XYZ file of N, CA and C in Angstrom:
735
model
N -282.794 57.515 95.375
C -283.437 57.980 94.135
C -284.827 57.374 94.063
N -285.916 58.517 94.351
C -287.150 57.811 93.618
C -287.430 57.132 92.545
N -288.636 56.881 92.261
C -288.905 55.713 90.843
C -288.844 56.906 90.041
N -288.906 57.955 90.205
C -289.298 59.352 89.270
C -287.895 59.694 89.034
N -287.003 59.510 89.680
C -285.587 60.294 89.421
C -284.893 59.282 88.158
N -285.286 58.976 87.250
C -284.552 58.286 86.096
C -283.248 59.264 85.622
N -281.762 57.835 85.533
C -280.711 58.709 84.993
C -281.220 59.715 83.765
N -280.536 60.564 83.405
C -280.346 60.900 82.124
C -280.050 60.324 80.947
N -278.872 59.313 80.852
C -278.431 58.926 80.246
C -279.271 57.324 80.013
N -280.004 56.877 81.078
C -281.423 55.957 80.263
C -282.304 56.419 79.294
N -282.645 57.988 79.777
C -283.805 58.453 79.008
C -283.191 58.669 77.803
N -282.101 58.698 77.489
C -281.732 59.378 75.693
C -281.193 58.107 75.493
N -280.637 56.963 76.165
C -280.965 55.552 75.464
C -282.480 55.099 75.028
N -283.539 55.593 75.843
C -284.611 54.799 74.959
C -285.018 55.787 74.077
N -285.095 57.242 74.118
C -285.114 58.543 73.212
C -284.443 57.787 71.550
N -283.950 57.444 71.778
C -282.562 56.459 70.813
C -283.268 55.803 70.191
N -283.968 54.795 70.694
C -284.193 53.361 70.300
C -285.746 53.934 69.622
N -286.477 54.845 70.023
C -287.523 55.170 70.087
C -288.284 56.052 68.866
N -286.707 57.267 68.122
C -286.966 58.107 67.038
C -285.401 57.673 66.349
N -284.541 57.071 67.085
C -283.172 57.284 65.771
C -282.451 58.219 66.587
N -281.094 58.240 66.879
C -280.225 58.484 67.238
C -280.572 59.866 66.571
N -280.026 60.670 65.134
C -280.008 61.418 64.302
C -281.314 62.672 64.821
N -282.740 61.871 65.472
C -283.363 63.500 65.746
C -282.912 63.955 67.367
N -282.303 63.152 68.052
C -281.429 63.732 69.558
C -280.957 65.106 69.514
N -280.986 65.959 70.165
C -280.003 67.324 69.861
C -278.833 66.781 70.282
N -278.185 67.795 69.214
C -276.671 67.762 69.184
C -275.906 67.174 70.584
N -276.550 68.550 71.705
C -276.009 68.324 73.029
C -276.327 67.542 73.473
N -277.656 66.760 73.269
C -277.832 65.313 74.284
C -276.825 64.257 73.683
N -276.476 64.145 72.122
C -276.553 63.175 71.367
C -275.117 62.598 71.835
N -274.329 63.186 72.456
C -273.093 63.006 73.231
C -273.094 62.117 73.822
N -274.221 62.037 74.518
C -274.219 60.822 75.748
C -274.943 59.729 75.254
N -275.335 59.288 74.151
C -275.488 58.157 73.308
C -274.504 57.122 73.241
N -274.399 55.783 73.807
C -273.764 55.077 73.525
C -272.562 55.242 74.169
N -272.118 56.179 74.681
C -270.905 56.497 75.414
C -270.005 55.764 75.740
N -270.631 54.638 76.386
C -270.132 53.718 77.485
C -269.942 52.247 76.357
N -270.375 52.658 75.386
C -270.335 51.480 74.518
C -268.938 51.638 73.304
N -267.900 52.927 73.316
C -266.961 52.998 72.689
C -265.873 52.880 73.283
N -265.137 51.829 72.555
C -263.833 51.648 73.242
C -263.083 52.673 73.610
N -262.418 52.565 74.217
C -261.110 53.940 74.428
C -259.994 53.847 74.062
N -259.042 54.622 73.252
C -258.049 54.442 72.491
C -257.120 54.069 73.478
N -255.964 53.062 72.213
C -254.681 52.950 73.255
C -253.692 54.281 73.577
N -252.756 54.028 74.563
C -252.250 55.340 74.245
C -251.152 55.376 73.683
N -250.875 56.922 73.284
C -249.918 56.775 71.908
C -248.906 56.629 71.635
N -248.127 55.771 70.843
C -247.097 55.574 70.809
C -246.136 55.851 71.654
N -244.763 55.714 72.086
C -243.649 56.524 73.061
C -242.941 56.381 71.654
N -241.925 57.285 72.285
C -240.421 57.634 71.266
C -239.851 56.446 70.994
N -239.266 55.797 71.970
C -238.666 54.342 71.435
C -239.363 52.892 70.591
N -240.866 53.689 70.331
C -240.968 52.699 69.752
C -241.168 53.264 68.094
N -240.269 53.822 67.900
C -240.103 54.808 66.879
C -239.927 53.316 65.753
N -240.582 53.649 64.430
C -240.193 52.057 63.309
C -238.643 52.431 62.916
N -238.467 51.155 62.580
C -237.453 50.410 62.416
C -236.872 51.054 60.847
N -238.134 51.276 60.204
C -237.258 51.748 58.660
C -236.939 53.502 58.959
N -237.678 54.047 60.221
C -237.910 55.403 60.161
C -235.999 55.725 59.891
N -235.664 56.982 58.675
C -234.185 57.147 58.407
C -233.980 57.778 59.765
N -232.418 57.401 60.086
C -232.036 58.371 61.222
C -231.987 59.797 61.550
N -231.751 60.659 62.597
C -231.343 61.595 63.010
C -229.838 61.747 61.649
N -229.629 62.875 61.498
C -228.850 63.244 60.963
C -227.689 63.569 61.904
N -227.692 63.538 62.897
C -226.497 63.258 64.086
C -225.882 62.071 64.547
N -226.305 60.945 63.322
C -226.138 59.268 63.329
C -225.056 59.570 61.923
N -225.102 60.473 61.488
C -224.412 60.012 60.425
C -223.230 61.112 59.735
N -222.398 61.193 59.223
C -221.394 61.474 58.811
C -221.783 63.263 58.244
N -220.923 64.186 58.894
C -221.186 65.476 58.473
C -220.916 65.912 56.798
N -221.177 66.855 56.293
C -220.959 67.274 55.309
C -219.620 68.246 55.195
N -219.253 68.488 56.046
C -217.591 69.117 55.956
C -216.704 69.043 56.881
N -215.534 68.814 56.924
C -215.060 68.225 58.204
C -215.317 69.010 59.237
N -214.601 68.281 60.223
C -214.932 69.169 61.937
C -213.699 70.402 61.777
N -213.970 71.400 62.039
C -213.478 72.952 62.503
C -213.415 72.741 63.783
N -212.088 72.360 64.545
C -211.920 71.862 65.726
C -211.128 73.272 66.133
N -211.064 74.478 65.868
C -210.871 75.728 66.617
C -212.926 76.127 66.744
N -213.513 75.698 65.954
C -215.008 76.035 66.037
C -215.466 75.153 67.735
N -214.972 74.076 67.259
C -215.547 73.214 68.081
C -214.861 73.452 69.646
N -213.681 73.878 69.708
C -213.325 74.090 70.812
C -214.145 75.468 71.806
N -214.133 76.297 71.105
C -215.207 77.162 70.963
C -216.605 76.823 71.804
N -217.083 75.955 70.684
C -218.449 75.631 71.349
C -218.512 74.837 72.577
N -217.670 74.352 73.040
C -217.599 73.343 73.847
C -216.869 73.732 75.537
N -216.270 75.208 75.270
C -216.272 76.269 76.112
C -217.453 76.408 77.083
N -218.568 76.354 76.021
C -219.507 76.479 77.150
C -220.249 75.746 77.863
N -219.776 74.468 77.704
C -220.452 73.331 78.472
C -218.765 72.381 79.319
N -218.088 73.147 79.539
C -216.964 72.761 79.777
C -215.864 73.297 79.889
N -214.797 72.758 81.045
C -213.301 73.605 80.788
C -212.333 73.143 79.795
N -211.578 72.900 79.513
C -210.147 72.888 79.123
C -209.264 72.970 79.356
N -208.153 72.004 79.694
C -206.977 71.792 80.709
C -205.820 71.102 80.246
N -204.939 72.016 80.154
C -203.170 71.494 79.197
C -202.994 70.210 80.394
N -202.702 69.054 79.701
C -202.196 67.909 80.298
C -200.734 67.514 79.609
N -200.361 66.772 80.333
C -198.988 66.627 79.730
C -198.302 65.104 79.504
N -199.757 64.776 79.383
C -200.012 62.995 78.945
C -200.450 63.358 77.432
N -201.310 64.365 77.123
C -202.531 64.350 76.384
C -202.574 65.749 75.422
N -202.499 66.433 75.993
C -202.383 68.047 75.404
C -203.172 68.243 76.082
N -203.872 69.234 75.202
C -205.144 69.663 75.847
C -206.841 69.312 75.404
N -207.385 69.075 76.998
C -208.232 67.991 76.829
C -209.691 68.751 77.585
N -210.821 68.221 77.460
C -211.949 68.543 77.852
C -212.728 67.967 78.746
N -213.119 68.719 79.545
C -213.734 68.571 80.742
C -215.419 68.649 80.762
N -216.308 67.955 80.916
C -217.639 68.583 80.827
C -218.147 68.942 81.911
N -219.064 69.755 81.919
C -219.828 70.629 83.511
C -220.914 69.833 83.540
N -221.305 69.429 84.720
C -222.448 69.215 85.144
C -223.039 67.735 84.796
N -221.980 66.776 85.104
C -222.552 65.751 85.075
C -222.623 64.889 86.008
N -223.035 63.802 86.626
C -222.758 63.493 88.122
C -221.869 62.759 87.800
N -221.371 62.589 89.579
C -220.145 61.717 89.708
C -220.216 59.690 89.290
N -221.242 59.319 88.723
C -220.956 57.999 88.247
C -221.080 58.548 86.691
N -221.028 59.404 86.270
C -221.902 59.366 84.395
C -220.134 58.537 84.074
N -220.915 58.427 82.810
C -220.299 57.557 81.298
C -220.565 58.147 80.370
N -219.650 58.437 79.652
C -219.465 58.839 77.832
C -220.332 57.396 77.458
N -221.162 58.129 76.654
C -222.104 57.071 75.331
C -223.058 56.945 76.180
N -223.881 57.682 77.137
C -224.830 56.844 77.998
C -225.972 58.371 77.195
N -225.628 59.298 76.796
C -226.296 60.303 77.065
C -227.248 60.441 75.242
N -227.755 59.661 75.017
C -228.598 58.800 74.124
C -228.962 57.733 73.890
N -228.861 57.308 72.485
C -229.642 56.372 72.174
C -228.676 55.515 70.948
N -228.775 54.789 70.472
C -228.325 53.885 69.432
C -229.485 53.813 67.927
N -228.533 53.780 66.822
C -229.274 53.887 65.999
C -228.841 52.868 64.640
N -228.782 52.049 63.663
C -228.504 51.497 63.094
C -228.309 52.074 61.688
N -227.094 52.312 61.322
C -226.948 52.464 59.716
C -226.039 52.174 59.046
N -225.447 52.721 58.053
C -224.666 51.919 57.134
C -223.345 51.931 57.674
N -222.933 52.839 58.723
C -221.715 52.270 59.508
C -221.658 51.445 60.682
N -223.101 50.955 60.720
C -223.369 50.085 61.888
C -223.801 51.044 62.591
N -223.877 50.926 64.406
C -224.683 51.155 65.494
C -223.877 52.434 65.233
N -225.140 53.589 65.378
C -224.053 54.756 65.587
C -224.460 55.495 66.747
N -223.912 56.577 67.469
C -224.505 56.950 68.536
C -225.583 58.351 68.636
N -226.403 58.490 68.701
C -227.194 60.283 68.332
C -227.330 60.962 70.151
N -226.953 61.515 70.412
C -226.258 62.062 71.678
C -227.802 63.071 72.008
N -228.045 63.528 73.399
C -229.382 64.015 73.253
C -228.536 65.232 74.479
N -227.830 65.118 74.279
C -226.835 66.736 75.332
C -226.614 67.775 74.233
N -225.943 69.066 73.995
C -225.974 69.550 73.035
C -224.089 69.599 72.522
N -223.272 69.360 73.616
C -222.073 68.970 72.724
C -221.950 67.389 72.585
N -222.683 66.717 72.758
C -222.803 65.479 72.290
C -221.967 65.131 70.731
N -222.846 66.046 69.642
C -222.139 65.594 68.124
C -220.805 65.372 67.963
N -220.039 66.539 68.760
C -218.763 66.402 68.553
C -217.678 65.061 69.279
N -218.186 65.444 70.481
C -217.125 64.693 71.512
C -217.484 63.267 71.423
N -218.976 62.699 71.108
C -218.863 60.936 70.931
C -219.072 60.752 69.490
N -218.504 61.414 68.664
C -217.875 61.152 66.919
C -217.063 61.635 66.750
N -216.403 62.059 67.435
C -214.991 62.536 67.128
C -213.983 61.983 68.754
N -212.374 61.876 68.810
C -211.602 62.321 69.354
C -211.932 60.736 70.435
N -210.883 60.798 71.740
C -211.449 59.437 72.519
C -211.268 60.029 73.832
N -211.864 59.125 74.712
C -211.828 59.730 76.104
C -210.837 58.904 76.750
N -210.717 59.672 78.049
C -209.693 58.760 79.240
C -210.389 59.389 80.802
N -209.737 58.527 81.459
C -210.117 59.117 83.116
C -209.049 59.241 83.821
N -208.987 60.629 85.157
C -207.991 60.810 85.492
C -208.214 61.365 86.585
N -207.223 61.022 87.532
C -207.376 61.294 89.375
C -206.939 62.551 88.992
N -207.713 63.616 89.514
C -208.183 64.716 89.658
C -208.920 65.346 88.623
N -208.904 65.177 87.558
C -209.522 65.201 86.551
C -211.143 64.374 85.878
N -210.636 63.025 86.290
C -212.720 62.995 85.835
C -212.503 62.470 84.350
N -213.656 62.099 83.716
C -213.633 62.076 82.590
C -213.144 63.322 81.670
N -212.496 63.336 80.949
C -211.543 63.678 79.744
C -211.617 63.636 78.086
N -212.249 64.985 77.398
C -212.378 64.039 76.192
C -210.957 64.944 75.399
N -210.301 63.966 74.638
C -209.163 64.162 73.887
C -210.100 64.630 72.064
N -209.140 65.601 72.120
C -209.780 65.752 70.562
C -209.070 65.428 69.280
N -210.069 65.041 68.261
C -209.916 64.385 66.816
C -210.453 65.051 65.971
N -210.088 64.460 64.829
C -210.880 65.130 63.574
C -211.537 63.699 62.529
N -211.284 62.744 62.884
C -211.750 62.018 62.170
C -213.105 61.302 62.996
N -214.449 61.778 62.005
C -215.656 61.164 62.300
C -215.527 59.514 62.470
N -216.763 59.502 63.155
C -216.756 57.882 63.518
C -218.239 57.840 63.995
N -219.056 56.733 63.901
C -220.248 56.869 64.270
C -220.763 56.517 65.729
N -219.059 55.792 65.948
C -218.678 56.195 68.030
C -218.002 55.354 67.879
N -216.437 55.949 68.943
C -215.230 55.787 68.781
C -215.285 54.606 70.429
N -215.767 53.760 70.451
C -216.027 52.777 70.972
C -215.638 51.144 70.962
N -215.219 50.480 72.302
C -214.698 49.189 71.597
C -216.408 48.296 72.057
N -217.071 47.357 71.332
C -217.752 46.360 71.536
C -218.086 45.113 71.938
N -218.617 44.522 73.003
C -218.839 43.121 73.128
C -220.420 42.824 73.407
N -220.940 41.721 73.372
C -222.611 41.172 73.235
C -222.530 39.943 73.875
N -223.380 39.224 74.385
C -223.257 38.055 75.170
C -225.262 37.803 74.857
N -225.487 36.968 75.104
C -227.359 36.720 74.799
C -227.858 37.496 75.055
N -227.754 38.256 76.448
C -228.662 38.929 77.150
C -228.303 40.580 77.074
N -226.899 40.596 76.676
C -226.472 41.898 76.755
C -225.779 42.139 75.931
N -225.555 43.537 75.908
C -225.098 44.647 74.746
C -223.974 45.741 75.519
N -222.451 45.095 75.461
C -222.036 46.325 75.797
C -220.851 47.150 75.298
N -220.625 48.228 75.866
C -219.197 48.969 74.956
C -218.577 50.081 75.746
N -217.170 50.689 75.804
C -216.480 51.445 76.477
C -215.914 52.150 75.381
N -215.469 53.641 75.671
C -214.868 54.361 74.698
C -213.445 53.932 74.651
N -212.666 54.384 73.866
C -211.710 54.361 73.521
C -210.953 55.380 74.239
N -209.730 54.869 74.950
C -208.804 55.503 75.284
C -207.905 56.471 74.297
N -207.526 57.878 74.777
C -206.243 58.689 73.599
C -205.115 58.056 73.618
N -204.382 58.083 72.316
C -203.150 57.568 72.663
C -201.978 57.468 73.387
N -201.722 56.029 73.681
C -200.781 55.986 74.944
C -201.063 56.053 76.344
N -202.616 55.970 76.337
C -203.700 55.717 77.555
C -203.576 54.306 78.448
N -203.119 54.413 79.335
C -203.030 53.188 80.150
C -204.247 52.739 80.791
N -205.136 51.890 80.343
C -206.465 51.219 81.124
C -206.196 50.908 81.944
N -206.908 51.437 83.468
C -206.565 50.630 85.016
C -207.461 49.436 85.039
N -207.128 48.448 85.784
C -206.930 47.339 86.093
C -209.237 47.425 85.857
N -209.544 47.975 86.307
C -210.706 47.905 86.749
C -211.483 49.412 85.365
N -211.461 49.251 84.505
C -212.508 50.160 83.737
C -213.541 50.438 83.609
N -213.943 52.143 84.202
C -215.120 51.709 84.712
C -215.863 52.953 82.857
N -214.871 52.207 81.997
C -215.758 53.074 81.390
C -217.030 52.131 80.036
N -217.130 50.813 80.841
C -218.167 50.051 80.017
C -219.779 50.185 80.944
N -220.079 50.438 79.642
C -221.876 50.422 79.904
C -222.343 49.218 79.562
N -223.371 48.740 80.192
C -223.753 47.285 80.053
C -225.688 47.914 80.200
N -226.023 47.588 78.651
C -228.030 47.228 78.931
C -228.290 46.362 78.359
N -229.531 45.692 78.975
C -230.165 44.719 78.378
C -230.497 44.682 77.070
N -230.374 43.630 75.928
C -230.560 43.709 74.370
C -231.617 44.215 74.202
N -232.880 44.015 75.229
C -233.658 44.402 74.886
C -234.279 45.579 74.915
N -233.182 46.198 75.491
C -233.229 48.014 75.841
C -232.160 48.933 75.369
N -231.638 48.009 74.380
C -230.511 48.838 73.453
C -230.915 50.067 73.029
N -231.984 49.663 72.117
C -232.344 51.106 71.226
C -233.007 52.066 71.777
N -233.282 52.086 73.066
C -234.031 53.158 73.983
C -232.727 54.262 74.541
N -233.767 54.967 74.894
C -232.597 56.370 75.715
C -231.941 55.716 76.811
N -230.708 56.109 76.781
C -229.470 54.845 77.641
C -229.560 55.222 78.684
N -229.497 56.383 79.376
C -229.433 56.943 80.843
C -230.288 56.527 81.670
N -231.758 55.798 81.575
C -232.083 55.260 82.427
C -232.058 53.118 82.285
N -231.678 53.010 81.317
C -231.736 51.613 80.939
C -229.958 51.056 81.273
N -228.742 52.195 81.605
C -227.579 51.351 81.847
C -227.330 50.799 82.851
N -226.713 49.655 82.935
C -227.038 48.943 84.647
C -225.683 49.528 85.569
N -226.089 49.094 86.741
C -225.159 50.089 87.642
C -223.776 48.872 87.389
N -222.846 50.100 88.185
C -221.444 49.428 87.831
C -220.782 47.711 88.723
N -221.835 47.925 89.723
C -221.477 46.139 90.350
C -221.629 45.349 89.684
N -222.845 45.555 88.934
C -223.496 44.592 87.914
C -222.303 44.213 86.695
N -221.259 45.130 86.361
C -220.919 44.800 84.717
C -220.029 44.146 84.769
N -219.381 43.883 85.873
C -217.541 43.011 85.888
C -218.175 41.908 84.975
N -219.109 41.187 85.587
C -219.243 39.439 85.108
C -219.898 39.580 83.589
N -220.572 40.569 83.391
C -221.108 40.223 82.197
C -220.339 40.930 81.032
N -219.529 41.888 81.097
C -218.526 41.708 80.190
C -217.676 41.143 80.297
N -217.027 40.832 80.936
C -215.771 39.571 81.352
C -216.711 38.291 80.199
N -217.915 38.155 80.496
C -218.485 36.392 79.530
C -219.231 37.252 78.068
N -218.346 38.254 77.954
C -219.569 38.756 76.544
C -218.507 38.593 75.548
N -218.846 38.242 74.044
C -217.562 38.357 73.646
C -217.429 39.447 72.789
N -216.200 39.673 71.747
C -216.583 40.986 71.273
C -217.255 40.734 70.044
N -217.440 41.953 69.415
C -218.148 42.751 68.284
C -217.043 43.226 67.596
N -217.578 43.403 66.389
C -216.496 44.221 65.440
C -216.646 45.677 66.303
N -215.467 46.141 66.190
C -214.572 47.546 66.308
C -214.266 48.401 65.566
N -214.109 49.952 65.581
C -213.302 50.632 64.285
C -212.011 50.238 64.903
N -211.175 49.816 64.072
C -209.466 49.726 64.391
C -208.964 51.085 63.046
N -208.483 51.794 63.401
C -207.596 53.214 62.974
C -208.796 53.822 62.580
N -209.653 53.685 61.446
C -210.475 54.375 60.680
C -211.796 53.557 60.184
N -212.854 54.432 60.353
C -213.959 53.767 60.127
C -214.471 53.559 58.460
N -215.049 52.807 58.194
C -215.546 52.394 56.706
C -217.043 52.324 56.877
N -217.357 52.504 55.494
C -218.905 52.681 55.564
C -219.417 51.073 54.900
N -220.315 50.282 55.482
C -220.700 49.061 55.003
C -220.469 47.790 56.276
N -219.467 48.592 57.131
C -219.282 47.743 58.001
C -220.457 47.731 59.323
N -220.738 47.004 59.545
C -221.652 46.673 60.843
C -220.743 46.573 62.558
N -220.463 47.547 62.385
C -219.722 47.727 63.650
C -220.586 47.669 64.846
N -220.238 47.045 66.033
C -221.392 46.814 66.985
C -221.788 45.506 66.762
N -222.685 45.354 67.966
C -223.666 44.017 67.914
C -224.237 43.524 66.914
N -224.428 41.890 66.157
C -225.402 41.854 65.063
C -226.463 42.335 64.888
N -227.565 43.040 64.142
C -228.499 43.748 64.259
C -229.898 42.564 64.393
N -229.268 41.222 64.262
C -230.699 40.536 64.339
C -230.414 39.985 66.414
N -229.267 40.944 66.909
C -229.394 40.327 67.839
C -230.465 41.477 68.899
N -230.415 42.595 68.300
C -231.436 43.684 69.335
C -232.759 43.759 68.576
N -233.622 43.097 69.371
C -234.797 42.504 68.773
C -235.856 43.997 68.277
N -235.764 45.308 68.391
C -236.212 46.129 67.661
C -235.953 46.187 66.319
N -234.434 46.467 66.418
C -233.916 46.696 64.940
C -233.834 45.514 64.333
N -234.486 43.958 64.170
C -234.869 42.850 63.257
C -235.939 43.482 62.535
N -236.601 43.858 63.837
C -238.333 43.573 63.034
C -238.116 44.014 61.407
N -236.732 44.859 60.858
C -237.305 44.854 59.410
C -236.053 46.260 58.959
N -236.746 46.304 57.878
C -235.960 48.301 57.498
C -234.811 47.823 57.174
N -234.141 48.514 56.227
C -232.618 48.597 55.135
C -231.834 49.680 56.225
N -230.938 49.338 55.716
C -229.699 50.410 56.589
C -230.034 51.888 55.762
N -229.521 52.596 56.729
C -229.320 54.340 55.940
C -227.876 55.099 55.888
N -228.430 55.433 54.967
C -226.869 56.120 54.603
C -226.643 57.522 54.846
């Protein structure tokens, strides 16, 4: 660059300094200072959604009971249905891989029945608030159906570092020796979308084996109870905010 080739963007800095920013044309006036404005952070993500924000309405208790000829229905299409003779008849879902877990396929949310689950599949509402699951050689995961809501039909344990829980077996369900139906994430990745934050299954023998438990629904759930982990123990949901109802 010759002594003659001056940037552009010098000449409308001293243009600047010289008449006032304000007589620049419009189109030069762009490149004023440019380099002198910060650049925004970027914006927010989903999980860091606030703490008082009220829940999803899929956290919390329907307005008329479950229509479980409806629901069987809907659930047709994301799934078979298969007379067992442990169980009755029980549900199968399509298309999930061969390690998934019931309760992994969202997120956790805090309200007046404690941790509840908001499911991000589309038969989610029904099958992890209602009814319990089991696993079965040739069969796969299994969901048994109910009619009584629950904000997830789940048993609980917490240890410092971790947060974990397994569904509930149907009645008269024999747990094998080895259950592989506990999810184990870090506390500090509770309240995020679970499917990429649950740790793989080598990982969970030891740390639920040393976690201890959490309150449970035992028969029927109540509203007031804090079912799940203490809420000052998942360091999102401290920062603040009242429960929702």
């Amino acid at each position: 660059m010759s002594r003659y080739d001056i940037p552009l963007s010098i000449l409308v800095a001293a243009l600047a300094g010289a008449v006032g920013i304000a007589a620049i044309p419009r189109e030069v006036r762009g490149q004023v200072a440019a380099s002198d404005t910060a650049p925004p952070p970027p914006p927010p993500e989903a999980d860091d959604e606030s703490p008082d924000a009220p829940p999803p309405p899929g956290a919390l208790p329907p307005s008329k009971p479950l229509d479980i000829d409806r629901a069987e229905a809907q659930l047709s299409s994301f799934g078979r249905w298969v007379d067992t003779p442990e169980y009755g008849r029980v549900w199968i879902p399509s298309g999930v891989s061969g390690d998934w877990q019931p309760y992994t396929d969202g997120r956790w949310v805090y309200t007046d029945w404690g941790w509840s689950f908001v499911s991000d599949v589309p038969w989610g509402p029904i099958v992890f608030h209602y009814g319990r699951w089991g696993f079965g050689v040739g069969l796969g995961w299994f969901w048994a159906p109910g009619i009584v809501w629950a904000p997830a039909w789940v048993s609980w344990r917490y240890s410092d570092g971790f947060i974990c829980w397994a569904p509930f077996g149907p009645a008269g369900y024999a747990y094998p020796r080895e259950w592989h139906g506990w999810a184990v994430v870090s506390r500090e990745h509770f309240t995020h979308p679970l499917r990429r934050e649950v740790l793989p299954w080598a990982h969970v023998h030891t740390i639920v084996r040393g976690a201890r438990p959490a309150p449970s629904i035992q028969n029927v759930p109540h509203a007031g109870v804090p079912y799940g982990p203490p809420r000052a123990h998942v360091p999102r949901a401290r920062a603040g905010g009242g429960r929702h109802r």
